[in-house]
CSV table of C-alpha atoms and ligand atoms in Angstrom, one decimal:
chain,number,residue,atom,x,y,z
L,1,MET,CA,13.1,-0.3,-35.4
L,2,LYS,CA,14.3,-3.7,-34.9
L,3,VAL,CA,14.8,-5.1,-31.0
L,4,GLY,CA,16.0,-7.7,-29.7
L,5,ILE,CA,15.9,-9.4,-26.4
L,6,ILE,CA,17.3,-12.3,-24.3
L,7,GLY,CA,15.4,-13.5,-21.3
L,8,LEU,CA,11.7,-13.8,-22.3
L,9,GLY,CA,11.4,-13.9,-18.9
L,10,LEU,CA,9.0,-10.8,-16.7
L,11,ILE,CA,11.1,-7.8,-18.0
L,12,GLY,CA,11.6,-9.6,-21.3
L,13,GLY,CA,8.7,-10.3,-22.2
L,14,SER,CA,6.7,-7.5,-20.6
L,15,LEU,CA,9.8,-4.9,-23.0
L,16,GLY,CA,8.5,-7.2,-26.0
L,17,LEU,CA,4.9,-6.8,-25.7
L,18,ASP,CA,5.2,-3.1,-25.1
L,19,LEU,CA,7.7,-2.2,-27.9
L,20,ARG,CA,5.7,-4.4,-30.0
L,21,ASP,CA,2.9,-2.4,-29.2
L,22,ARG,CA,5.2,0.7,-30.5
L,23,GLY,CA,5.6,-1.1,-34.0
L,24,HIS,CA,8.7,-2.3,-33.2
L,25,THR,CA,9.7,-5.5,-34.3
L,26,ILE,CA,10.6,-7.5,-31.5
L,27,LEU,CA,13.9,-11.1,-32.0
L,28,GLY,CA,13.4,-12.6,-28.7
L,29,VAL,CA,16.3,-15.2,-27.5
L,30,SER,CA,15.6,-16.8,-24.6
L,31,ARG,CA,17.5,-20.8,-23.2
L,32,LYS,CA,14.1,-22.8,-23.0
L,33,GLU,CA,12.3,-23.7,-26.8
L,34,SER,CA,9.5,-23.6,-25.0
L,35,THR,CA,9.3,-20.6,-23.7
L,36,CYS,CA,10.1,-18.9,-26.8
L,37,GLN,CA,7.2,-20.3,-28.3
L,38,GLN,CA,5.2,-19.4,-26.2
L,39,ALA,CA,6.6,-15.8,-26.4
L,40,GLU,CA,5.6,-15.9,-30.4
L,41,ALA,CA,1.7,-17.3,-29.4
L,42,THR,CA,1.4,-14.0,-25.7
L,43,GLY,CA,2.6,-11.8,-29.0
L,44,ALA,CA,5.7,-10.7,-26.6
L,45,VAL,CA,8.1,-11.3,-29.9
L,46,ASP,CA,7.7,-11.5,-33.3
L,47,GLN,CA,10.5,-14.3,-33.8
L,48,ALA,CA,11.8,-16.0,-31.3
L,49,ASN,CA,14.4,-19.2,-30.6
L,50,THR,CA,17.2,-20.5,-28.7
L,51,ASN,CA,19.7,-18.8,-30.6
L,52,LEU,CA,22.0,-15.7,-30.4
L,53,SER,CA,22.0,-15.9,-34.5
L,54,LEU,CA,18.7,-14.6,-34.7
L,55,LEU,CA,19.9,-10.8,-33.1
L,56,SER,CA,22.1,-10.3,-35.7
L,57,ALA,CA,19.7,-8.1,-37.6
L,58,ALA,CA,18.8,-6.3,-33.6
L,59,ASN,CA,19.5,-2.0,-34.2
L,60,ILE,CA,19.4,-2.7,-29.9
L,61,ILE,CA,19.5,-5.2,-27.9
L,62,PHE,CA,17.9,-6.4,-24.1
L,63,ILE,CA,19.5,-8.3,-22.1
L,64,CYS,CA,17.1,-9.7,-20.2
L,65,THR,CA,18.4,-12.4,-18.0
L,66,PRO,CA,19.6,-13.2,-14.0
L,67,ILE,CA,22.2,-10.9,-13.4
L,68,GLY,CA,24.8,-13.6,-13.1
L,69,LEU,CA,24.9,-14.1,-16.8
L,70,ILE,CA,24.3,-11.0,-17.7
L,71,SER,CA,28.3,-10.2,-19.1
L,72,ASN,CA,28.3,-14.0,-19.8
L,73,THR,CA,25.6,-13.0,-22.4
L,74,LEU,CA,27.0,-10.5,-23.8
L,75,GLU,CA,30.3,-12.0,-24.8
L,76,GLN,CA,28.5,-15.0,-26.7
L,77,LEU,CA,26.7,-12.6,-28.2
L,78,LYS,CA,29.5,-10.4,-29.7
L,79,PRO,CA,30.7,-12.6,-32.8
L,80,TYR,CA,27.3,-12.0,-34.8
L,81,ILE,CA,26.4,-8.4,-34.1
L,82,SER,CA,28.0,-5.1,-35.5
L,83,GLN,CA,29.8,-2.6,-33.7
L,84,GLU,CA,26.3,-0.3,-34.4
L,85,THR,CA,24.3,-2.5,-32.2
L,86,ILE,CA,23.2,-0.9,-28.7
L,87,VAL,CA,23.4,-3.2,-25.9
L,88,THR,CA,22.2,-2.4,-22.2
L,89,ASP,CA,20.8,-4.5,-19.5
L,90,VAL,CA,18.0,-4.6,-17.3
L,91,GLY,CA,19.7,-5.0,-14.5
L,92,SER,CA,19.0,-4.6,-11.0
L,93,VAL,CA,22.6,-3.4,-9.3
L,94,LYS,CA,25.1,-2.4,-12.2
L,95,THR,CA,28.4,-1.3,-11.2
L,96,PRO,CA,29.7,-4.7,-11.9
L,97,ILE,CA,28.3,-5.3,-15.1
L,98,VAL,CA,28.3,-1.8,-16.4
L,99,GLU,CA,32.1,-2.5,-15.5
L,100,SER,CA,32.6,-5.8,-17.1
L,101,CYS,CA,29.8,-5.6,-20.4
L,102,GLU,CA,31.6,-1.5,-21.0
L,103,THR,CA,34.8,-3.6,-21.6
L,104,LEU,CA,33.7,-7.0,-23.4
L,105,TRP,CA,31.0,-4.3,-26.2
L,106,THR,CA,32.2,-0.5,-26.8
L,107,ASN,CA,28.1,0.6,-27.6
L,108,PHE,CA,26.6,-1.0,-24.5
L,109,ILE,CA,24.7,1.7,-21.7
L,110,GLY,CA,23.2,0.4,-18.6
L,111,GLY,CA,19.8,0.5,-17.7
L,112,HIS,CA,17.0,0.0,-14.7
L,113,PRO,CA,13.3,-0.4,-15.8
L,114,MET,CA,12.2,-0.1,-12.1
L,115,ALA,CA,9.3,-2.1,-12.4
L,116,GLY,CA,8.4,-5.6,-11.3
L,117,THR,CA,6.0,-8.0,-9.8
L,118,ALA,CA,6.0,-11.3,-7.1
L,119,LYS,CA,5.8,-13.2,-10.9
L,120,GLN,CA,8.4,-14.4,-13.1
L,121,GLY,CA,9.1,-16.0,-16.1
L,122,ILE,CA,7.1,-15.3,-19.4
L,123,GLU,CA,4.3,-16.0,-18.1
L,124,ALA,CA,4.1,-12.5,-16.2
L,125,ALA,CA,4.4,-10.8,-19.0
L,126,GLN,CA,1.9,-7.5,-18.9
L,127,LYS,CA,1.3,-4.4,-21.2
L,128,ASN,CA,2.1,-1.2,-19.5
L,129,LEU,CA,4.3,-2.5,-16.7
L,130,PHE,CA,6.5,0.3,-16.5
L,131,LYS,CA,4.3,3.4,-17.2
L,132,ASN,CA,5.1,5.8,-14.5
L,133,ALA,CA,7.6,3.9,-13.4
L,134,PRO,CA,11.4,4.8,-13.2
L,135,TYR,CA,13.8,3.7,-16.1
L,136,VAL,CA,17.5,4.9,-14.8
L,137,ILE,CA,19.8,4.8,-17.0
L,138,THR,CA,24.2,4.5,-16.3
L,139,PRO,CA,26.1,5.6,-19.3
L,140,THR,CA,30.1,6.3,-18.9
L,141,GLN,CA,31.8,8.8,-20.0
L,142,ASN,CA,32.7,6.0,-22.7
L,143,SER,CA,29.2,6.1,-23.5
L,144,PRO,CA,28.3,7.2,-27.1
L,145,LYS,CA,26.0,9.6,-26.5
L,146,ASN,CA,23.2,8.6,-30.0
L,147,SER,CA,23.0,5.3,-28.4
L,148,ILE,CA,22.2,6.5,-25.0
L,149,LYS,CA,19.6,9.0,-27.0
L,150,THR,CA,18.5,6.4,-28.3
L,151,LEU,CA,18.0,4.3,-25.1
L,152,GLU,CA,16.2,7.3,-23.4
L,153,GLU,CA,13.7,7.9,-26.2
L,154,ILE,CA,12.5,4.1,-26.1
L,155,ALA,CA,12.6,4.0,-22.2
L,156,LYS,CA,10.6,7.1,-22.4
L,157,SER,CA,7.6,5.3,-25.3
L,158,LEU,CA,7.2,2.8,-22.4
L,159,GLY,CA,5.9,5.9,-20.2
L,160,SER,CA,8.7,5.3,-18.2
L,161,ILE,CA,10.4,8.5,-16.1
L,162,VAL,CA,13.7,8.8,-17.7
L,163,TYR,CA,16.7,9.4,-14.5
L,164,THR,CA,20.3,9.0,-15.7
L,165,CYS,CA,23.2,8.2,-12.9
L,166,SER,CA,26.7,7.1,-12.7
L,167,PRO,CA,26.9,3.4,-11.9
L,168,GLU,CA,27.8,3.7,-8.6
L,169,ASN,CA,25.3,6.3,-7.4
L,170,HIS,CA,22.1,4.1,-9.1
L,171,ASP,CA,23.4,1.1,-6.6
L,172,LYS,CA,23.8,3.5,-3.4
L,173,ALA,CA,20.1,5.1,-4.0
L,174,VAL,CA,18.9,1.1,-4.5
L,175,ALA,CA,20.7,0.2,-1.8
L,176,TRP,CA,18.5,2.7,1.0
L,177,ILE,CA,15.4,2.0,-1.0
L,178,SER,CA,15.0,-1.2,-1.8
L,179,HIS,CA,17.7,-3.4,-0.9
L,180,LEU,CA,18.6,-1.6,2.8
L,181,PRO,CA,14.6,-2.5,3.6
L,182,VAL,CA,15.0,-5.9,2.2
L,183,MET,CA,17.1,-6.9,5.1
L,184,VAL,CA,16.5,-4.5,7.8
L,185,SER,CA,12.4,-6.2,7.4
L,186,ALA,CA,14.6,-9.5,6.7
L,187,SER,CA,16.3,-9.1,10.3
L,188,LEU,CA,12.7,-8.5,11.6
L,189,ILE,CA,11.5,-11.7,11.1
L,190,THR,CA,14.2,-13.4,12.1
L,191,ALA,CA,14.6,-11.9,15.2
L,192,CYS,CA,10.6,-12.2,16.3
L,193,LEU,CA,11.7,-15.7,15.2
L,194,HIS,CA,13.7,-16.2,18.3
L,195,GLU,CA,11.7,-15.0,20.6
L,196,GLU,CA,12.3,-17.7,23.5
L,197,ASP,CA,8.8,-18.3,25.0
L,198,PRO,CA,6.3,-20.2,22.8
L,199,LEU,CA,3.4,-19.0,25.3
L,200,VAL,CA,4.6,-15.2,23.8
L,201,LEU,CA,5.2,-16.2,20.0
L,202,LYS,CA,2.3,-18.2,19.6
L,203,LEU,CA,0.5,-14.9,21.4
L,204,ALA,CA,2.8,-12.8,18.2
L,205,HIS,CA,1.5,-15.4,15.5
L,206,LYS,CA,-2.1,-14.1,15.7
L,207,LEU,CA,-1.8,-10.5,16.9
L,208,ALA,CA,0.1,-9.9,13.7
L,209,SER,CA,-1.9,-7.2,11.4
L,210,SER,CA,-1.1,-4.0,9.1
L,211,GLY,CA,1.7,-2.9,10.8
L,212,PHE,CA,3.8,-6.6,10.6
L,213,LYS,CA,2.7,-7.0,7.4
L,214,ASP,CA,3.8,-4.0,5.9
L,215,THR,CA,7.0,-3.8,7.7
L,216,SER,CA,7.8,-7.5,6.6
L,217,ARG,CA,6.4,-8.1,3.4
L,218,VAL,CA,9.9,-7.5,1.5
L,219,GLY,CA,11.8,-9.6,4.2
L,220,GLY,CA,9.5,-12.3,3.6
L,221,GLY,CA,9.8,-12.6,0.4
L,222,ASN,CA,11.6,-15.0,-2.9
L,223,PRO,CA,15.6,-15.3,-0.8
L,224,GLU,CA,16.9,-15.8,-4.3
L,225,LEU,CA,16.9,-12.0,-5.5
L,226,GLY,CA,17.3,-11.1,-2.0
L,227,LEU,CA,20.4,-12.7,-1.8
L,228,MET,CA,21.3,-11.2,-5.3
L,229,MET,CA,20.9,-7.7,-4.1
L,230,ALA,CA,24.2,-8.9,-1.4
L,231,GLN,CA,25.8,-10.6,-4.0
L,232,TYR,CA,26.5,-8.1,-6.7
L,233,ASN,CA,25.7,-4.9,-4.3
L,234,ARG,CA,27.7,-5.2,-1.5
L,235,THR,CA,29.7,-2.3,-1.2
L,236,ALA,CA,27.0,-0.4,-1.6
L,237,LEU,CA,24.7,-2.5,0.4
L,238,LEU,CA,27.1,-2.4,3.4
L,239,ARG,CA,27.1,0.8,3.9
L,240,SER,CA,23.8,1.3,4.1
L,241,LEU,CA,23.7,-1.6,6.9
L,242,ILE,CA,26.1,0.4,8.7
L,243,ALA,CA,24.3,3.6,8.9
L,244,TYR,CA,21.0,1.8,9.5
L,245,ARG,CA,22.8,-0.5,12.2
L,246,GLN,CA,24.4,3.1,14.1
L,247,GLN,CA,20.9,4.6,14.0
L,248,LEU,CA,19.2,1.4,15.9
L,249,ASP,CA,22.0,1.8,18.4
L,250,GLU,CA,21.5,5.7,18.9
L,251,VAL,CA,17.3,4.4,19.5
L,252,ILE,CA,18.5,1.6,22.1
L,253,GLU,CA,20.6,4.5,23.9
L,254,GLN,CA,17.4,6.9,23.8
L,255,ILE,CA,15.2,4.5,24.8
L,256,ASN,CA,17.9,2.5,27.5
L,257,THR,CA,18.3,5.7,29.4
L,258,GLN,CA,15.2,7.4,29.2
L,259,GLU,CA,15.9,11.1,26.7
L,260,TRP,CA,12.0,11.4,25.6
L,261,GLU,CA,13.2,13.9,24.4
L,262,SER,CA,15.1,13.7,21.6
L,263,LEU,CA,13.3,10.7,20.8
L,264,ASN,CA,10.9,12.2,20.0
L,265,LYS,CA,12.7,14.7,17.9
L,266,ARG,CA,14.0,11.5,16.2
L,267,LEU,CA,10.9,10.6,15.7
L,268,GLU,CA,8.9,13.9,14.4
L,269,THR,CA,12.0,13.9,11.6
L,270,THR,CA,11.0,10.3,10.6
L,271,GLN,CA,7.5,11.4,10.5
L,272,LYS,CA,8.7,14.9,7.7
L,273,GLY,CA,11.2,13.0,5.9
L,274,ARG,CA,9.1,9.7,5.3
L,275,SER,CA,7.3,12.2,2.6
L,276,HIS,CA,10.9,12.8,0.0
L,277,PHE,CA,10.4,9.1,-0.5
L,278,ILE,CA,6.8,8.2,-0.1
L,279,LYS,CA,4.7,10.4,-2.7
L,280,ASP,CA,0.7,11.2,-2.1
L,281,ASN,CA,-0.2,9.3,-4.8
L,282,PHE,CA,1.6,6.1,-2.7
L,283,GLU,CA,0.3,4.8,0.7
X,301,LIG,P1,13.2,-14.5,-15.0
X,301,LIG,O1,10.7,-14.1,-14.4
X,301,LIG,O2,12.8,-15.2,-14.5
X,301,LIG,O3,13.0,-14.0,-17.1
X,301,LIG,C1,14.6,-14.1,-16.7
X,301,LIG,C2,14.2,-15.2,-17.7
X,301,LIG,O4,15.8,-15.2,-18.5
X,301,LIG,C3,13.8,-16.7,-17.9
X,301,LIG,O5,12.9,-16.9,-18.1
X,301,LIG,C4,14.8,-17.4,-19.0
X,301,LIG,O6,13.7,-17.7,-19.9
X,301,LIG,C5,15.9,-17.0,-19.1
X,301,LIG,N1,16.8,-17.3,-19.0
X,301,LIG,C6,17.7,-17.9,-18.2
X,301,LIG,N2,18.9,-18.0,-18.3
X,301,LIG,C7,18.8,-17.6,-19.5
X,301,LIG,C8,20.3,-17.9,-20.2
X,301,LIG,N3,21.4,-18.1,-20.5
X,301,LIG,N4,19.8,-17.2,-22.2
X,301,LIG,C9,19.1,-16.3,-22.1
X,301,LIG,N5,18.4,-16.7,-22.2
X,301,LIG,C10,17.8,-17.5,-19.8
X,301,LIG,O7,13.4,-12.4,-14.0
X,301,LIG,P2,13.1,-11.2,-13.9
X,301,LIG,O8,12.6,-10.6,-13.4
X,301,LIG,O9,12.3,-10.8,-15.6
X,301,LIG,O10,14.8,-10.3,-14.2
X,301,LIG,C11,15.6,-10.1,-15.0
X,301,LIG,C12,16.3,-9.3,-14.5
X,301,LIG,O11,15.8,-7.8,-14.4
X,301,LIG,C13,17.3,-9.4,-13.7
X,301,LIG,O12,18.4,-8.9,-14.4
X,301,LIG,C14,16.6,-8.7,-12.5
X,301,LIG,O13,17.3,-7.6,-11.3
X,301,LIG,C15,16.1,-7.5,-13.6
X,301,LIG,N6,15.1,-6.6,-12.6
X,301,LIG,C16,14.1,-7.5,-12.3
X,301,LIG,C17,12.7,-6.8,-11.8
X,301,LIG,C18,11.6,-7.1,-11.0
X,301,LIG,O14,11.2,-6.9,-10.4
X,301,LIG,N7,11.2,-9.2,-11.2
X,301,LIG,C19,13.4,-5.3,-12.0
X,301,LIG,C20,14.0,-4.7,-12.4
X,301,LIG,C21,14.8,-5.3,-13.6
X,301,LIG,P3,14.4,-19.1,-19.7
X,301,LIG,O15,12.1,-19.5,-19.7
X,301,LIG,O16,14.0,-19.7,-21.3
X,301,LIG,O17,15.2,-20.1,-19.2
C-alpha cells in the first residue's frame, strides 16, 4: 500500500518507521525541508518533500500535524487526492476534528494512537512506539465501512490494541484519564508554590520525594500540550473538572467535620477503584 504521512514529527515519523518495516511505501510531507531530508535519512519515509502533491498516489494518508492544523491541512490536501483516498488523523482530541474533517472529506476516519514520549520532532521518532498501546478509531455513521476496516488492519499491524468509539466518548474518556490529571497535577504544584511562609516552602522543596514526583509529573510537563487539551477538549474537560471539584469539596467537608468513617470508606473505595484503570503491569 502507498501510505502518505503529513507532519513528520514524533508520531508521523514513528508511524513511517513501522509501516515501512511492514512493507508499505511511505510518502512524507512536512513543513521544513530539513525535516523531510532527515526523515529520508533515518528510513521513516521512502520519499519526502514539502509539497502535498507528492501524496496524490497514496491509498491512505495520516495527518500527524499539531491538532490546530489538521483540518486546514486536509483543506489544502483535497485538490491532490481522489475520492478513494482514505484520510485519517492522529490528533489527541476527536470531536472538533472529526466534525470539521468529515464535512471536508467523506472518506475521513478519525483516529488516536495513544502512545508518545515527552520528546518532539523527527529526531524523537522511534520504532515500535505503538506496540501494545491503544489505538482508538472514532468512526461515525457516515464513515465508509471498508475504510474503517483498512485503518483497523493498519493499527493492528503496528501491534496496537484497537478500540472503536464515538468521537464524543473518546473525548470524555481521555478527559478523565489524561486531561483532568494534567490540570489536577498543575493545580497541586500551583497550590504548593503559593505557600506563604518562605521557611516552610524551602523545607517542602527539600523534602519533596517520590510521592510528589508521581503526583506532579503530568502537571510539570509541556505547557503547550496542556493548553491544547483545554482549548480543543474544553467541554469534556470542564465536565470532569467540575465533578472533581465536587469530590474535593466533599473531602474538605469530611476532614473539617472529622467524619473519619466516611473518609475511610472513600479511601477504601479509591484503593479498589484504581485497579480498574491501572493494570498490574503498570506501577
Ligand atoms: P511533533 O513531534 O511536534 O510533530 C509534528 C510535526 O508536524 C512537526 O515535526 C512539524 O514538522 C510538522 N508540521 C508542523 N506544521 C506543519 C504543516 N503546516 N504541514 C506539515 N507539517 C507540519 O508532534 P507530535 O507529538 O508528533 O504530535 C502530532 C500529532 O499527534 C498531534 O495532533 C497530537 O495531538 C498527536 N498525538 C501526540 C501524541 C504525543 O504524545 N506526542 C500522542 C498521540 C497523538 P517540521 O519539522 O517540518 O516543522
